[in-house]
Tab-separated table of C-alpha atoms in Angstrom:
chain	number	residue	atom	x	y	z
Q	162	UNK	CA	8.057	-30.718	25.123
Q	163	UNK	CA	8.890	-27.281	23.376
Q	164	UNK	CA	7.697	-25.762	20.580
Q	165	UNK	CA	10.159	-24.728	18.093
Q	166	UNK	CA	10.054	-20.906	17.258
Q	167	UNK	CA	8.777	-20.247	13.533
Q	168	UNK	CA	11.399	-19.168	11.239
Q	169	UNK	CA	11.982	-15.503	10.436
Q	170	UNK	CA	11.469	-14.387	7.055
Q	171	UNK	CA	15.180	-14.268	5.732
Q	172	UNK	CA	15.362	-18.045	7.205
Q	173	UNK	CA	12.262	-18.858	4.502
Q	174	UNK	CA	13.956	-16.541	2.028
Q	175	UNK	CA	16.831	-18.411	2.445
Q	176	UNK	CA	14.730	-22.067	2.038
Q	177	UNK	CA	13.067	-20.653	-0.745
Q	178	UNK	CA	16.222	-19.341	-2.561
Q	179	UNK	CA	17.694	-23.550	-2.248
Q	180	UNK	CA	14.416	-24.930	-3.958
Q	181	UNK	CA	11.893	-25.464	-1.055
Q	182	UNK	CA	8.886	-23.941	-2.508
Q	183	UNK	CA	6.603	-24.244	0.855
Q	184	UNK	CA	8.960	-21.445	2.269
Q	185	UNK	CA	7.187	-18.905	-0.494
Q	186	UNK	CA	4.319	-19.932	0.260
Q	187	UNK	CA	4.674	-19.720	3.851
Q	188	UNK	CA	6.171	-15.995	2.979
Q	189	UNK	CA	3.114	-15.117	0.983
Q	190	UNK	CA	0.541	-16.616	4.072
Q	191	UNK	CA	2.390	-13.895	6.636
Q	192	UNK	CA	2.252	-10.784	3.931
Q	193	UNK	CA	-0.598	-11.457	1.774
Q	194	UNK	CA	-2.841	-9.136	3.915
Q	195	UNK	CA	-0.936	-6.184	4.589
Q	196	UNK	CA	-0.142	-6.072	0.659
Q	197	UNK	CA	-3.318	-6.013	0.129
Q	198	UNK	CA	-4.604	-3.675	2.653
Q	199	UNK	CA	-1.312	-1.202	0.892
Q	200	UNK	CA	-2.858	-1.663	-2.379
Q	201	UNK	CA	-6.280	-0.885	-1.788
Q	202	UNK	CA	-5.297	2.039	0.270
Q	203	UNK	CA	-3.204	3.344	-2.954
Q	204	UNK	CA	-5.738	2.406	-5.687
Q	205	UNK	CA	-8.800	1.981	-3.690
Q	206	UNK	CA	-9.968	-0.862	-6.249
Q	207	UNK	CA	-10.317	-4.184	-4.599
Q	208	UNK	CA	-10.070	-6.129	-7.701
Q	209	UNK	CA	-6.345	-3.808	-8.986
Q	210	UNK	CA	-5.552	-4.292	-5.106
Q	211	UNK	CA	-5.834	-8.375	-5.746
Q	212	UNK	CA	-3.972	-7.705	-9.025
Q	213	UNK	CA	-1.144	-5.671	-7.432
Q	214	UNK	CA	-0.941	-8.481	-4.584
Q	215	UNK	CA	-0.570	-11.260	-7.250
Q	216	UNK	CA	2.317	-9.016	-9.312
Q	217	UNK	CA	3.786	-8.072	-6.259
Q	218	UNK	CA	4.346	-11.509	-5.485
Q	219	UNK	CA	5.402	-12.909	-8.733
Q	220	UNK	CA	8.273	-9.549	-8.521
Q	221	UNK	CA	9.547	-11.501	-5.298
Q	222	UNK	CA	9.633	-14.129	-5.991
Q	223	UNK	CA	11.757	-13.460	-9.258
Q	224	UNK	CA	13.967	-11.425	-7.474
Q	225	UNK	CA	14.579	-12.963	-4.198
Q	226	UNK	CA	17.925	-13.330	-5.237
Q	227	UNK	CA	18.609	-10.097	-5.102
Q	228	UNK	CA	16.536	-9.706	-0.962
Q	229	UNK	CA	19.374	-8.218	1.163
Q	230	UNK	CA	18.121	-9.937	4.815
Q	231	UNK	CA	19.251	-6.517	6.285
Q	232	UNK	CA	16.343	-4.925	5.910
Q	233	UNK	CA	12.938	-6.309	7.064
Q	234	UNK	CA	11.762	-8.329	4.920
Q	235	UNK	CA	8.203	-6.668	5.184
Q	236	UNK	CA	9.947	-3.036	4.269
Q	237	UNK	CA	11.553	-4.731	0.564
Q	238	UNK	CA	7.869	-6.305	0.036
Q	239	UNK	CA	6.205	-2.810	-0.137
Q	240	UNK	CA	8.750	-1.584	-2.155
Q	241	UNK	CA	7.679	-3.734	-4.764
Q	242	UNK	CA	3.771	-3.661	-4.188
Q	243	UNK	CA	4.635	0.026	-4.058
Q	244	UNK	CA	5.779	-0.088	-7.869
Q	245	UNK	CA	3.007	-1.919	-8.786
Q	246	UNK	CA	0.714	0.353	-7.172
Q	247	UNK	CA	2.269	3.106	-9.198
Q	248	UNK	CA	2.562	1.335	-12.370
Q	249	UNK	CA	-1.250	0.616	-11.865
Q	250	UNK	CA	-2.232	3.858	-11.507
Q	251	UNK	CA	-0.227	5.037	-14.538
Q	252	UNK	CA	-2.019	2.262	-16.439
Q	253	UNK	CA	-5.348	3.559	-15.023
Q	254	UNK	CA	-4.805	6.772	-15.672
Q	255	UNK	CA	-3.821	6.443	-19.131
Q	256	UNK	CA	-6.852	4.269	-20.089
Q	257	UNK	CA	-9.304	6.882	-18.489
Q	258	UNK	CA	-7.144	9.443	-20.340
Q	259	UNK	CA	-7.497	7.593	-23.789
Q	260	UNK	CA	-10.906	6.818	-23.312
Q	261	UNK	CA	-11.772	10.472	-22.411
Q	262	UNK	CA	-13.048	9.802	-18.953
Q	263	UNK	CA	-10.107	11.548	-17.324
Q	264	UNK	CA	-8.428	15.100	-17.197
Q	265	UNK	CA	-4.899	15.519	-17.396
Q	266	UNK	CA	-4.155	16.033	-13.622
Q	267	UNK	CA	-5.086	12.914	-13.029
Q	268	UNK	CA	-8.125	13.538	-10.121
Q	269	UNK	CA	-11.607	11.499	-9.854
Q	270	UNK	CA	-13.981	10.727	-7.640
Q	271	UNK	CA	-14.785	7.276	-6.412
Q	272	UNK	CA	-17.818	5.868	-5.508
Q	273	UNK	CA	-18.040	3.079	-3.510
Q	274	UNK	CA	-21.829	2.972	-2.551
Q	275	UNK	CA	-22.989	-0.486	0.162
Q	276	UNK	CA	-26.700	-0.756	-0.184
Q	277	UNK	CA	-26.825	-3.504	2.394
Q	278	UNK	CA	-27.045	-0.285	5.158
Q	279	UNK	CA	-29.596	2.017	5.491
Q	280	UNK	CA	-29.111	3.265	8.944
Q	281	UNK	CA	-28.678	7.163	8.726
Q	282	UNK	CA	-25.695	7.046	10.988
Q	283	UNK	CA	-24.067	4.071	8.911
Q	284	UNK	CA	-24.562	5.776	5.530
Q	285	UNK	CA	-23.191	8.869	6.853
Q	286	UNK	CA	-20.309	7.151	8.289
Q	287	UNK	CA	-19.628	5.112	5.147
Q	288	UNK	CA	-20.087	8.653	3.157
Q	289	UNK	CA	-17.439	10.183	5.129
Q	290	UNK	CA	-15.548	7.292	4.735
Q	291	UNK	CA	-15.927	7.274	0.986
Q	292	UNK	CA	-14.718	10.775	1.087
Q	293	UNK	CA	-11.523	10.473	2.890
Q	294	UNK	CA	-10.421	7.354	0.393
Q	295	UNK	CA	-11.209	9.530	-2.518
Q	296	UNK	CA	-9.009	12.509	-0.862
Q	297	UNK	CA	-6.188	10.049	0.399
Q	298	UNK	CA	-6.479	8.741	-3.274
Q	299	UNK	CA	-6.278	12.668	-4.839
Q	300	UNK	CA	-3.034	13.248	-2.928
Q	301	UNK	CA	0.041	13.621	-5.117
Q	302	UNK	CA	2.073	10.686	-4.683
Q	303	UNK	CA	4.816	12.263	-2.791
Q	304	UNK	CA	1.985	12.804	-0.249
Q	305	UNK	CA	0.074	9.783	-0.350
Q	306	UNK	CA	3.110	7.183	-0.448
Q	307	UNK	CA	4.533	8.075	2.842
Q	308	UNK	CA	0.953	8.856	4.845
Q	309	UNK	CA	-0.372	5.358	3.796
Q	310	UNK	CA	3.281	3.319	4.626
Q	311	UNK	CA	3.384	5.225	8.365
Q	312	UNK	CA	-0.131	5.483	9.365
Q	313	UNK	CA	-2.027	2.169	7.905
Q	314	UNK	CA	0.743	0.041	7.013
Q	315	UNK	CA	2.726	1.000	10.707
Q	316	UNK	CA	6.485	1.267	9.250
Q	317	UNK	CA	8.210	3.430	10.901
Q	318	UNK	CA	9.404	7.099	9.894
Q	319	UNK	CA	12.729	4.885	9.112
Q	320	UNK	CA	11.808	2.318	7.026
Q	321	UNK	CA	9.491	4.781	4.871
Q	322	UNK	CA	12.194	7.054	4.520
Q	323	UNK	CA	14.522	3.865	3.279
Q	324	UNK	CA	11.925	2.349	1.206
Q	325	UNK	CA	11.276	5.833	-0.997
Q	326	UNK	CA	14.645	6.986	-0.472
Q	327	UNK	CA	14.233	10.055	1.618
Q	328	UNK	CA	15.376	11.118	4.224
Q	329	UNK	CA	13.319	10.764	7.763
Q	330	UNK	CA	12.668	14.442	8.077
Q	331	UNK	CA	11.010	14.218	4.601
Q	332	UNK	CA	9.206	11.672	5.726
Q	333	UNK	CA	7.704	13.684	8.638
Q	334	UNK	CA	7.121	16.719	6.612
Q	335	UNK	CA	5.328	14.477	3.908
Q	336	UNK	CA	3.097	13.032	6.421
Q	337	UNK	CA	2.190	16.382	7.722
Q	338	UNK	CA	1.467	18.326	4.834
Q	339	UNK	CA	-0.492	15.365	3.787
Q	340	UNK	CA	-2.627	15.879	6.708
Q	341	UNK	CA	-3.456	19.181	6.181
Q	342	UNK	CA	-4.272	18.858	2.300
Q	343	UNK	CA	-6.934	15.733	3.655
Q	344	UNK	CA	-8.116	17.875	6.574
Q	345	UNK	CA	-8.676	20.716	3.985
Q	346	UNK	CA	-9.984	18.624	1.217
Q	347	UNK	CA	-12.458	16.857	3.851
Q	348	UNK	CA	-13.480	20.567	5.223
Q	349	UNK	CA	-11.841	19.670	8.751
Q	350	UNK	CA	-10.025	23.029	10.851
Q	351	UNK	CA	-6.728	22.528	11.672
């Protein structure tokens, strides 16, 4: 008896696209995570992460039509949460803005305290934690987009370069200067 392989993601795309809605689905089991680990890397919010995951979603499914099974399907899937991670933090920005509890560059702190741990060496841990997501989250876009799609979200130089249509040396460059701004930002020698 063999097993049968389970389809690749253009073969769901494709089932999807002729009206078999348990393909989607299937699509949304395998990515569901890693979109939302992307999103809550960008906007550090878990409940605009869920939001971004459900909108990202909904964008795919509308235009699957347009999918070209080419490219990974996993690359074209962060393109879109990648929009909605920006158009969230344009929509965040402008209602802290509005409501005064912004500045115009665009920079805040986030707190994320856990009371559930009161070991010294977990709080500081969780501190230090705290502080590099609120310094990944303070790097300019061009920055932060390519750091978090290479080195949590494991595309390659490549398929970050193809996704925010650079070039793979700006890539590189990206992720390196984006180093240095979090290793200055978290008081770290280079």
């Amino acid at each position: 008896m063999t097993r049968d392989a389970p389809p690749q993601d253009a073969e769901l795309v494709d089932q999807a696209l002729a009206g078999d809605d348990g393909a989607f689905t299937e699509l949304m089991r395998r990515h569901k995570a890693p979109v939302y680990r992307f999103a809550i890397r960008y906007v550090a919010e878990p409940e605009a992460a869920l939001d971004i995951v459900q909108e990202t979603f909904v964008a795919a499914w509308r235009a699957l039509g347009r999918y070209d099974e080419r490219r990974p399907f996993r690359t074209w899937l962060r393109a879109i949460a990648l929009n909605k991670c920006r158009d969230a933090a344009r929509r965040r920005l402008l209602r802290r803005f509005v409501s005064g509890q912004a500045t115009t560059d665009g920079r805040e702190a986030r707190e994320r305290p856990d009371p559930a741990h009161d070991a010294e060496t977990t709080l500081i841990a969780r501190e230090r934690l705290a502080q590099l997501d609120a310094a990944i989250g303070a790097l300019p876009a061009t920055l932060k987009e390519p750091f978090i799609l290479c080195l949590f979200e494991g595309l390659s130089h490549d398929e970050a370069a193809d996704l925010l249509g650079l070039s793979r040396k700006a890539v590189e460059i990206r992720i390196y200067r984006a180093r240095r701004r979090l290793a200055e930002m978290m008081g770290i020698a280079p």
